[in-house]
Amino acid sequence: MQLESFNSQLLDFLSASPTPFHAVDNMVATLVKNGFEPLSEADAWSLEPGGRYFLTRNGSSLIAFVVGRSTDIAAGIRMVGAHTDSPTLMVKPKPEKVQDYFQLGVEVYGGALLNPWFDRDLSLAGRVVYRDTNRDTLDKCLVNFARPVACIPSLAIHLDREANKTRSVNPQTDILPILFNNRDESESDFRKLLAEQVSIQHGIANGIEVLEYEMCLYDTHAPAIVGLYDDFIASARLDNLLSCFSGLQALLDVNSEHTCVLICTDHEEVGSASACGAQGPMLATTLERLFPVAETRSRVIAQSLLISADNAHGIHPNYSDRHDANHAPVLNQGLVLKVNHNQRYATSSLTGGRFRQWCDEEKVPLQTFVTRTDLACGSTIGPITAAEVGVPTLDVGVPTFAMHSIRELAGTRDAHCLVRVMTACFNHLGALNV
Ligand code: CO
């Protein structure tokens, strides 16, 4: 796909995916359109060579794969992994705070940068489980208010003269979004407001009773190409929907010779320890079904490779001392191989060397990131998946600014490079091992 149409589709995907549930829903739609068949973990599977399949878990994690025609165990399988979740504010189970205004109590999900949440035009999206009293059924659906329904105003500088020097954010008291001026009691029930939205959005008659939900806030400001010469993509959730989208585009283009797997899991921002997270068994059980004979599976995994794709920190020109000067990635100057010998990243010389070779072949520049030795290092699904499954893994990503902000920034030329190298990996013929 050409760069400009790729970026415009990436922007559409980011915009249509305010939550991991929506991201998976949108990826499923693309997979179905491209001939991938749905599998249920509850059913028996019969997989055909050359077949294209996908499964989901919790509606927020997804594995899609193409079964290779080759029976060469020594060729292993090619995998790309990313995560579907991003730091956000999630509505508490009993959220109503009602005085002069109707506000919602929120929980901070993941390592969110909180200051950028002030003074934004916010909306609400997520998943709802409800009882349809017309039919007495229990059901679920995705919900997206898709318009600005809430805001978190800053405190005026006149009321906090030290704001530019010292303002910190207390997540319990300072970031409750305001939805409306308080009116009568009947409108002060969040579940009732949700039920109305479900009825409107899904065309269901009145009689919906919302039981539980995962609802989060998001910025309605649409993703955009910015910069005088269109150098940057500005959007929420670039970490890590950019990598999910890139992995998906690469998977659509595989040649089907060797088995290729895309795994996009939820809960990375909170450690991945969940049934649908990278530390859960979703990938391992899928591999068990792909290769039911234990010895064959072990032989295949030992000769496979996982590209763990997650954004990297570009060196910020205003804060350049936060990087090691020799490992300071620049936006639009290629991908970033992430190295941490303390295993916060899974890259080894074996896996990194193979990746660097693909980058050379694709004429994609490859930068390297190592965190400053006096700063703690972040992590990814890479080391977790490597530890769970035993697959040789490397960590890579596109350089970005403002990671975990409500609006992050990436280069317009980098994600497309990621797809090209992922495609080279998926279509690599023969053995992967160095
Ligand atoms: Co990430």
GROMACS .gro file of N, CA and C and ligand atoms in nm, residues 83 85 239-240 268-269 310-311 379 403-404, ligand 1:
model
   34
   83HIS      N    1   0.008  -0.452   2.146
   83HIS     CA    2  -0.100  -0.447   2.247
   83HIS      C    3  -0.211  -0.352   2.206
   85ASP      N    4  -0.435  -0.203   2.425
   85ASP     CA    5  -0.480  -0.107   2.528
   85ASP      C    6  -0.389   0.015   2.534
  239ASP      N    7   0.044   0.456   2.079
  239ASP     CA    8   0.093   0.344   2.161
  239ASP      C    9  -0.031   0.267   2.205
  240ASN      N   10  -0.074   0.156   2.143
  240ASN     CA   11   0.009   0.087   2.049
  240ASN      C   12  -0.075   0.043   1.930
  268GLU      N   13  -0.156  -0.471   2.846
  268GLU     CA   14  -0.010  -0.451   2.852
  268GLU      C   15   0.024  -0.335   2.945
  269GLU      N   16  -0.060  -0.232   2.942
  269GLU     CA   17  -0.028  -0.112   3.021
  269GLU      C   18  -0.041  -0.136   3.171
  310ASP      N   19   0.617  -0.213   1.956
  310ASP     CA   20   0.561  -0.115   2.049
  310ASP      C   21   0.643   0.013   2.032
  311ASN      N   22   0.580   0.126   2.050
  311ASN     CA   23   0.648   0.251   2.019
  311ASN      C   24   0.770   0.275   2.109
  379SER      N   25   0.889  -0.151   2.958
  379SER     CA   26   0.893  -0.285   2.902
  379SER      C   27   0.778  -0.303   2.803
  403MET      N   28   0.464   0.981   2.477
  403MET     CA   29   0.403   0.851   2.505
  403MET      C   30   0.316   0.857   2.630
  404HIS      N   31   0.196   0.799   2.619
  404HIS     CA   32   0.096   0.792   2.728
  404HIS      C   33   0.026   0.926   2.754
  435CO      CO   34   0.301   0.042   2.455
   0.00000   0.00000   0.00000
